[in-house]
Coordinates of C-alpha atoms and ligand atoms in Angstrom, one line a residue:
M981 CA 19.6 3.8 8.6
D982 CA 22.9 2.9 7.1
A983 CA 24.6 6.1 5.7
K984 CA 25.2 4.3 2.3
E985 CA 21.4 3.9 1.9
F986 CA 20.8 7.5 0.9
P987 CA 23.5 7.9 -1.8
R988 CA 22.2 4.5 -3.2
R989 CA 18.7 5.9 -3.5
R990 CA 19.9 9.1 -5.1
K991 CA 21.9 7.2 -7.6
R992 CA 19.0 5.0 -8.5
L993 CA 16.7 7.9 -9.0
M994 CA 19.3 9.9 -11.0
D995 CA 19.9 6.8 -13.3
M996 CA 16.2 6.9 -14.1
M997 CA 16.0 10.6 -14.5
G998 CA 18.8 10.6 -17.1
D999 CA 21.1 13.5 -18.1
D1000 CA 19.9 17.0 -19.0
S1001 CA 17.4 16.9 -16.1
I1002 CA 17.2 18.3 -12.6
A1003 CA 15.1 17.3 -9.6
I1004 CA 14.0 19.8 -6.9
L1005 CA 12.7 18.6 -3.6
P1006 CA 11.9 20.9 -0.7
T1007 CA 11.4 19.5 2.7
S1008 CA 8.2 20.3 4.7
S1009 CA 7.4 23.7 6.1
V1010 CA 7.3 24.4 9.8
H1011 CA 3.7 24.9 10.9
M1012 CA 2.6 27.1 13.7
R1013 CA 0.6 25.4 16.5
N1014 CA -0.5 28.6 18.2
R1015 CA 1.0 32.1 18.4
D1016 CA 4.8 31.5 18.5
I1017 CA 4.7 27.8 19.2
E1018 CA 5.5 25.4 16.4
H1019 CA 4.3 21.9 15.7
P1020 CA 7.1 19.4 16.0
F1021 CA 9.0 19.4 12.7
R1022 CA 8.7 16.3 10.5
P1023 CA 10.7 16.3 7.2
D1024 CA 8.9 15.6 4.0
S1025 CA 9.0 11.9 3.3
D1026 CA 10.2 12.2 -0.4
F1027 CA 12.9 14.7 0.7
Y1028 CA 14.0 12.6 3.7
Y1029 CA 14.0 9.4 1.7
L1030 CA 16.7 10.8 -0.6
S1031 CA 18.6 13.0 1.8
G1032 CA 18.3 11.7 5.4
Y1033 CA 18.6 15.4 6.3
P1034 CA 16.5 16.1 9.4
E1035 CA 16.5 19.9 9.7
P1036 CA 13.8 22.3 8.4
E1037 CA 14.4 24.9 5.7
A1038 CA 16.2 22.7 3.2
V1039 CA 15.9 21.9 -0.5
A1040 CA 17.6 19.0 -2.2
V1041 CA 18.6 19.3 -5.8
L1042 CA 19.8 16.4 -8.0
I1043 CA 21.5 17.1 -11.3
P1044 CA 22.7 13.8 -12.9
G1045 CA 26.0 14.2 -14.6
R1046 CA 26.8 17.7 -13.3
P1047 CA 30.6 17.8 -13.3
A1048 CA 30.7 20.1 -10.2
G1049 CA 28.6 17.6 -8.2
E1050 CA 25.3 15.9 -8.7
Y1051 CA 23.8 16.5 -5.3
V1052 CA 23.3 20.0 -4.0
L1053 CA 21.7 20.8 -0.7
F1054 CA 20.4 24.2 0.2
C1055 CA 20.1 24.4 4.0
R1056 CA 20.6 26.6 7.1
D1057 CA 24.1 27.7 7.7
K1058 CA 25.7 27.5 11.2
D1059 CA 24.7 30.4 13.4
P1060 CA 26.1 30.3 17.0
K1061 CA 23.5 32.7 18.4
M1062 CA 20.5 30.9 16.9
E1063 CA 21.9 27.5 17.9
I1064 CA 22.1 28.6 21.6
W1065 CA 18.4 29.4 21.4
Y1066 CA 17.0 26.7 19.1
G1067 CA 19.5 23.9 18.9
R1068 CA 22.4 22.6 16.8
R1069 CA 22.6 22.9 13.0
A1070 CA 24.7 20.8 10.7
G1071 CA 25.6 23.8 8.6
L1072 CA 27.0 23.8 5.2
E1073 CA 30.0 21.7 6.2
G1074 CA 27.8 19.2 7.9
A1075 CA 25.6 19.0 4.8
C1076 CA 28.6 17.8 2.9
D1077 CA 30.4 15.8 5.6
I1078 CA 27.5 14.1 7.4
Y1079 CA 24.8 14.1 4.6
A1080 CA 27.2 13.6 1.7
A1081 CA 26.0 16.6 -0.4
D1082 CA 28.5 17.4 -3.2
D1083 CA 27.8 21.1 -2.7
A1084 CA 25.9 23.0 0.0
F1085 CA 24.6 26.6 -0.1
P1086 CA 22.8 28.7 2.4
I1087 CA 19.0 28.5 1.9
E1088 CA 18.8 32.3 1.7
D1089 CA 20.9 32.2 -1.5
M1090 CA 18.7 29.8 -3.3
D1091 CA 17.0 32.4 -5.5
D1092 CA 20.4 33.5 -6.8
I1093 CA 21.8 30.1 -7.4
L1094 CA 19.0 27.9 -8.6
P1095 CA 18.4 29.6 -12.0
G1096 CA 22.0 28.9 -12.9
L1097 CA 21.5 25.2 -12.1
L1098 CA 18.4 25.1 -14.4
E1099 CA 20.4 26.5 -17.4
D1100 CA 20.7 24.0 -20.2
Q1101 CA 18.6 21.3 -18.6
D1102 CA 15.7 19.9 -20.6
R1103 CA 13.5 18.5 -17.8
I1104 CA 12.6 19.5 -14.3
Y1105 CA 11.4 16.8 -12.0
Y1106 CA 9.3 18.5 -9.4
N1107 CA 6.0 17.8 -7.6
M1108 CA 3.7 20.6 -8.2
G1109 CA 0.8 21.4 -5.9
N1110 CA 2.2 20.7 -2.4
D1111 CA 3.2 24.2 -1.7
Q1112 CA 1.9 27.1 -3.8
A1113 CA 4.4 29.6 -2.7
F1114 CA 7.3 27.2 -3.6
D1115 CA 5.6 26.3 -7.0
Q1116 CA 5.7 30.1 -7.8
R1117 CA 9.3 30.3 -7.0
V1118 CA 10.2 27.4 -9.2
I1119 CA 8.2 29.0 -12.1
G1120 CA 10.0 32.3 -11.4
W1121 CA 13.4 30.6 -11.7
V1122 CA 12.5 29.0 -15.0
N1123 CA 11.3 32.4 -16.3
Q1124 CA 14.6 33.9 -15.3
V1125 CA 16.4 31.3 -17.4
R1126 CA 14.0 32.0 -20.3
E1127 CA 15.0 35.6 -20.2
R1128 CA 18.5 34.6 -21.0
I1129 CA 17.6 32.5 -24.1
R1130 CA 18.9 35.2 -26.4
A1131 CA 22.2 35.0 -24.6
G1132 CA 22.4 31.4 -25.9
V1133 CA 21.1 29.7 -22.7
H1134 CA 18.8 26.8 -23.1
A1135 CA 15.7 26.8 -20.8
P1136 CA 14.0 23.6 -19.5
E1137 CA 10.9 22.8 -21.5
E1138 CA 9.3 20.1 -19.5
F1139 CA 8.0 19.8 -16.0
I1140 CA 7.7 16.2 -14.9
S1141 CA 6.1 15.0 -11.7
L1142 CA 8.7 13.2 -9.5
N1143 CA 6.0 10.9 -8.1
H1144 CA 6.1 8.5 -10.9
L1145 CA 9.7 7.5 -10.4
L1146 CA 10.2 8.2 -6.8
H1147 CA 7.0 6.8 -5.4
D1148 CA 7.5 3.6 -7.3
M1149 CA 11.0 3.3 -5.7
R1150 CA 9.5 3.9 -2.3
L1151 CA 6.9 1.1 -2.8
Y1152 CA 9.7 -1.5 -2.9
K1153 CA 11.3 -1.5 0.6
S1154 CA 15.0 -2.2 1.0
R1155 CA 16.4 -4.4 3.7
Q1156 CA 17.2 -1.3 5.8
E1157 CA 13.6 -0.1 5.4
I1158 CA 12.1 -3.4 6.3
K1159 CA 14.3 -3.4 9.4
A1160 CA 12.9 0.0 10.5
L1161 CA 9.3 -1.0 9.7
R1162 CA 9.8 -4.2 11.7
Q1163 CA 11.1 -2.2 14.6
A1164 CA 8.2 0.2 14.4
A1165 CA 5.8 -2.7 14.5
R1166 CA 7.6 -4.4 17.3
I1167 CA 7.5 -1.2 19.5
S1168 CA 3.8 -0.7 18.6
A1169 CA 3.0 -4.3 19.6
V1170 CA 4.6 -3.8 23.0
A1171 CA 2.6 -0.6 23.4
H1172 CA -0.7 -2.4 22.5
K1173 CA 0.1 -5.1 25.0
R1174 CA 0.8 -2.5 27.7
A1175 CA -2.5 -0.7 26.9
A1176 CA -4.5 -4.0 27.0
Q1177 CA -3.0 -4.9 30.4
A1178 CA -3.7 -1.4 31.8
C1179 CA -7.3 -1.4 30.6
Q1180 CA -10.0 -1.3 33.3
P1181 CA -13.6 -0.2 33.4
G1182 CA -13.8 3.4 34.7
M1183 CA -10.6 4.5 33.1
M1184 CA -10.6 7.3 30.5
E1185 CA -9.8 6.5 26.9
Y1186 CA -6.9 9.0 27.0
Q1187 CA -5.3 7.1 29.8
L1188 CA -4.8 4.2 27.4
E1189 CA -3.5 6.7 24.8
A1190 CA -0.9 7.7 27.5
E1191 CA 0.1 4.0 27.9
L1192 CA 0.6 3.7 24.2
V1193 CA 2.6 6.9 23.7
H1194 CA 4.6 6.2 26.8
E1195 CA 5.8 2.9 25.3
F1196 CA 6.5 4.5 21.9
I1197 CA 8.7 7.3 23.3
H1198 CA 10.3 5.0 25.9
Q1199 CA 11.5 2.8 23.1
G1200 CA 12.8 5.6 21.0
A1201 CA 9.9 6.1 18.6
R1202 CA 9.4 9.8 19.4
S1203 CA 6.1 10.2 17.7
P1204 CA 3.1 8.2 16.8
A1205 CA 2.8 7.7 13.0
Y1206 CA -0.7 9.2 13.3
P1207 CA -3.0 10.3 16.1
P1208 CA -3.9 7.2 18.2
I1209 CA -7.5 6.1 18.1
V1210 CA -8.8 4.8 21.5
G1211 CA -12.6 4.4 21.1
S1212 CA -14.8 2.5 23.5
G1213 CA -18.5 1.7 23.1
A1214 CA -20.2 3.9 20.5
N1215 CA -16.8 5.5 19.7
S1216 CA -15.6 2.2 18.4
C1217 CA -17.9 2.8 15.4
I1218 CA -16.3 6.2 14.5
L1219 CA -13.5 5.3 12.1
H1220 CA -11.2 8.2 12.9
Y1221 CA -12.2 8.9 16.5
I1222 CA -9.3 10.7 18.1
E1223 CA -10.9 12.7 20.9
N1224 CA -10.2 9.7 23.2
A1225 CA -12.0 11.6 25.9
E1226 CA -14.6 9.3 27.4
E1227 CA -14.8 7.0 30.3
M1228 CA -14.6 3.3 29.3
R1229 CA -17.5 1.3 30.7
D1230 CA -17.9 -2.3 31.9
G1231 CA -19.3 -4.4 29.1
D1232 CA -18.2 -2.1 26.3
I1233 CA -15.9 -2.9 23.4
L1234 CA -12.7 -0.9 22.8
L1235 CA -11.0 -0.3 19.5
I1236 CA -7.4 0.9 19.6
D1237 CA -5.7 1.9 16.4
A1238 CA -2.2 3.1 17.1
G1239 CA 1.3 2.8 15.6
A1240 CA 4.7 4.3 16.3
E1241 CA 6.9 6.0 13.8
Y1242 CA 10.5 4.7 14.1
E1243 CA 13.4 6.3 12.2
G1244 CA 10.8 7.8 9.8
Y1245 CA 8.9 4.6 9.2
A1246 CA 5.3 4.0 10.3
S1247 CA 3.5 1.1 11.8
D1248 CA -0.3 0.9 11.9
I1249 CA -1.9 -1.6 14.2
S1250 CA -5.5 -2.0 15.4
R1251 CA -6.8 -4.3 18.0
T1252 CA -10.2 -4.6 19.6
L1253 CA -10.6 -5.5 23.2
P1254 CA -13.4 -6.0 25.8
V1255 CA -13.0 -3.1 28.3
N1256 CA -13.6 -5.6 31.2
G1257 CA -11.3 -8.2 29.9
K1258 CA -14.0 -10.7 28.7
F1259 CA -15.9 -10.5 25.4
N1260 CA -19.6 -11.1 25.7
E1261 CA -21.3 -13.5 23.2
A1262 CA -22.3 -10.8 20.7
Q1263 CA -18.9 -9.1 20.7
K1264 CA -17.2 -12.5 20.3
A1265 CA -19.4 -13.4 17.3
I1266 CA -18.6 -10.1 15.5
Y1267 CA -14.9 -10.3 16.6
N1268 CA -14.5 -13.8 15.2
I1269 CA -15.9 -12.8 11.8
V1270 CA -13.5 -10.0 11.5
L1271 CA -10.6 -12.2 12.7
K1272 CA -11.5 -14.9 10.2
A1273 CA -11.7 -12.2 7.5
Q1274 CA -8.4 -10.8 8.4
L1275 CA -6.7 -14.2 8.4
A1276 CA -8.2 -15.0 5.0
A1277 CA -7.0 -11.7 3.7
I1278 CA -3.5 -12.2 5.0
E1279 CA -3.5 -15.6 3.3
Q1280 CA -3.9 -13.7 0.0
V1281 CA -0.8 -11.6 0.5
Q1282 CA 1.4 -13.5 -1.8
P1283 CA 3.6 -12.4 -4.7
G1284 CA 1.7 -12.8 -7.9
N1285 CA -1.6 -12.1 -6.3
H1286 CA -3.4 -8.8 -7.0
W1287 CA -3.8 -5.9 -4.7
I1288 CA -7.5 -6.5 -4.5
D1289 CA -7.3 -10.2 -3.6
P1290 CA -7.0 -9.7 0.2
H1291 CA -9.9 -7.3 0.1
D1292 CA -12.1 -9.7 -1.9
A1293 CA -11.3 -12.5 0.6
A1294 CA -12.2 -10.3 3.5
V1295 CA -15.4 -9.2 1.9
K1296 CA -16.5 -12.8 1.3
V1297 CA -15.9 -13.9 4.9
I1298 CA -17.6 -10.8 6.3
T1299 CA -20.6 -11.1 4.1
E1300 CA -21.0 -14.8 5.0
G1301 CA -20.6 -14.0 8.7
L1302 CA -23.2 -11.3 8.6
V1303 CA -25.7 -13.6 6.8
A1304 CA -25.0 -16.4 9.4
L1305 CA -25.8 -13.9 12.2
G1306 CA -28.9 -12.7 10.4
I1307 CA -27.6 -9.1 10.2
L1308 CA -27.7 -9.2 6.4
K1309 CA -30.4 -11.2 4.6
G1310 CA -30.1 -12.7 1.2
R1311 CA -27.7 -14.7 -0.9
V1312 CA -24.0 -14.1 -0.2
R1313 CA -23.2 -13.8 -3.9
T1314 CA -25.8 -11.2 -4.5
L1315 CA -25.0 -9.3 -1.3
I1316 CA -21.3 -9.1 -2.4
K1317 CA -22.3 -7.9 -5.9
D1318 CA -24.6 -5.2 -4.4
K1319 CA -21.9 -4.3 -1.9
A1320 CA -24.5 -4.7 0.9
Y1321 CA -21.6 -5.2 3.4
T1322 CA -20.5 -1.6 3.0
K1323 CA -23.3 -0.6 5.5
Y1324 CA -21.1 -2.2 8.2
Y1325 CA -17.7 -2.4 6.5
M1326 CA -17.2 0.8 4.7
H1327 CA -13.4 1.0 4.2
R1328 CA -10.8 -0.9 2.2
T1329 CA -8.9 -3.8 3.6
G1330 CA -5.6 -2.1 3.5
H1331 CA -3.1 0.4 2.1
W1332 CA 0.6 0.6 1.4
L1333 CA 2.7 1.3 4.5
G1334 CA 6.2 2.9 4.7
M1335 CA 7.5 6.4 5.6
D1336 CA 3.9 7.6 5.3
V1337 CA 1.2 5.6 7.1
H1338 CA -0.9 5.7 3.9
D1339 CA 2.2 5.3 1.8
V1340 CA 2.9 6.2 -1.8
G1341 CA 2.7 3.8 -4.7
D1342 CA 0.0 3.1 -7.3
Y1343 CA -2.7 0.5 -6.6
K1344 CA -3.5 0.1 -10.2
I1345 CA -1.4 -0.1 -13.3
D1346 CA -3.1 0.7 -16.7
G1347 CA -6.4 0.3 -15.0
D1348 CA -5.7 -3.2 -13.5
W1349 CA -5.1 -3.9 -9.8
R1350 CA -1.4 -4.1 -9.2
M1351 CA 0.4 -7.4 -8.7
L1352 CA 2.0 -7.9 -5.3
E1353 CA 5.7 -8.3 -5.3
P1354 CA 8.4 -9.0 -2.7
G1355 CA 9.4 -5.9 -0.7
M1356 CA 6.0 -4.3 -0.7
V1357 CA 4.5 -3.6 2.7
M1358 CA 0.8 -3.2 3.3
T1359 CA -1.8 -3.2 6.1
V1360 CA -4.5 -5.8 6.3
E1361 CA -7.4 -4.3 8.3
P1362 CA -10.9 -5.5 7.9
G1363 CA -13.5 -4.3 10.3
L1364 CA -17.2 -4.3 11.2
Y1365 CA -19.0 -1.3 12.7
L1366 CA -22.4 -1.8 14.1
P1367 CA -23.9 1.4 15.4
A1368 CA -27.0 1.8 17.6
A1369 CA -29.5 1.9 14.8
R1370 CA -33.0 0.8 14.0
G1371 CA -33.2 -2.4 12.0
L1372 CA -30.3 -3.9 14.0
A1373 CA -31.0 -6.1 17.0
R1374 CA -30.0 -4.3 20.2
K1375 CA -27.4 -6.9 21.2
W1376 CA -25.2 -5.8 18.2
W1377 CA -25.3 -2.1 19.1
N1378 CA -22.1 -0.2 19.5
I1379 CA -19.8 -3.0 18.5
G1380 CA -17.0 -1.7 16.4
V1381 CA -14.2 -4.2 15.6
R1382 CA -11.1 -3.7 13.5
I1383 CA -8.1 -5.9 13.4
E1384 CA -5.1 -4.5 11.6
D1385 CA -1.6 -5.9 11.0
D1386 CA 1.4 -4.8 8.9
V1387 CA 2.3 -7.3 6.3
L1388 CA 5.5 -7.7 4.2
V1389 CA 5.2 -9.5 0.9
T1390 CA 8.1 -11.9 0.8
R1391 CA 9.5 -14.1 -2.0
D1392 CA 7.3 -17.1 -1.0
G1393 CA 4.4 -15.5 0.8
H1394 CA 4.3 -12.9 3.5
D1395 CA 5.6 -12.0 6.9
V1396 CA 3.3 -10.3 9.5
L1397 CA 5.5 -7.6 11.0
S1398 CA 3.1 -6.9 13.8
K1399 CA 2.6 -10.5 14.9
D1400 CA 3.9 -9.8 18.5
M1401 CA 0.5 -8.4 19.4
P1402 CA -2.0 -11.3 19.9
K1403 CA -5.4 -11.3 18.3
T1404 CA -7.4 -14.4 19.1
V1405 CA -10.2 -14.1 21.7
A1406 CA -8.4 -16.5 24.0
E1407 CA -5.1 -14.8 23.7
I1408 CA -6.6 -11.3 24.3
E1409 CA -8.6 -12.5 27.4
K1410 CA -5.5 -14.1 28.8
L1411 CA -3.4 -11.0 28.2
M1412 CA -6.0 -8.8 29.9
A1413 CA -6.3 -11.1 32.9
H1414 CA -2.8 -10.3 34.0
Ligands
LIG202 N1 -4.8 4.4 11.2 C1 -5.2 4.7 9.9 C2 -5.5 3.5 9.1 O1 -5.7 2.5 9.7 O2 -5.5 3.5 8.0
MN203 MN1 -4.8 2.0 11.6
MN204 MN1 -4.3 1.4 8.3

């Protein structure tokens, strides 16, 4: 990410916050995995979006118009001994030189310094409810300022959620962000191809997970954006199946949902493959309904359309398809009205995509579905999940299909960021034949 990107974002947010206000953004906490082993640290997306600061134990504070500096970073100081054991730290100097903070203080001093920064501000922008212990500290700092009211100090009166301003900013992706999202999708597409080509009956699902993750890391995307789903047979019908622990059998279908995180930006791609490289007739019939639904939904990703238009398009194709196959019975219009399709298609057709895989941003404004605008990025991911169940002809059993792409809204339509991974029956069979 271009270094100028972060100051630009901070400035935009501060312009919206206005004077007499302060924003407080802690990064994520470190979580223990077991005993003294930590989960890999991932900065909080809001914090990282504004700071670009990758280390744990940090709090960014924005104070528009503060003469001594508008951007204060509390962070870990340098510590030669700790750095020998646990790795390099930017330190206070690095916070200013590398990450462009106007002022940097040791995180240990925050309780002493922060109340002073709150003095004479009217509004505190802060997201309550993410971390109870931190919420309590913020309230404690405000109370300390209140105690000084008789000394003529003015205490903040208003707590405002940062989400409203910041999450709306994050919904509209900049050029730099689109570049990162495109790269995340590109890497993920290569990984999906690699998994498709490695797939053989008799292999374990986790062996394909290994192919996916190998490609992610090899290409510099050090973590998946979410735990990869590799579900064959009946597992293809479990929406968030992540055990990935079964043998893949000849004749079964295989649903892979996996995306890399690259420079803090997620991709989210699903493809459905025949384990043995060739779809049978029933699998092909279901697959082609989902593909048609997905293409119809992508067609609706246009500026000026509403958030729900792609979903509605997908629901129509899916319902028509299920009626044509005799899986649903009745009139298409009525079945859509009664949501009969939700028995086999129980999730939405997509979500915003960005630093978080289910990214921030409102889907409705004043009760109405939001209008799509250039710079928004979303997934389009219809699916059909036919479990082994009475009332369903046996040939349909255990066919779970999802096809998911990452789509950018452009000025005159859309751009499918994940288009490198093929999705027609013929393309997939050709890919798997090699
Ligand atoms: N991989 C999560 C989702 O598709 O939303
Ligand atoms: Mn997905
Ligand atoms: Mn998704």
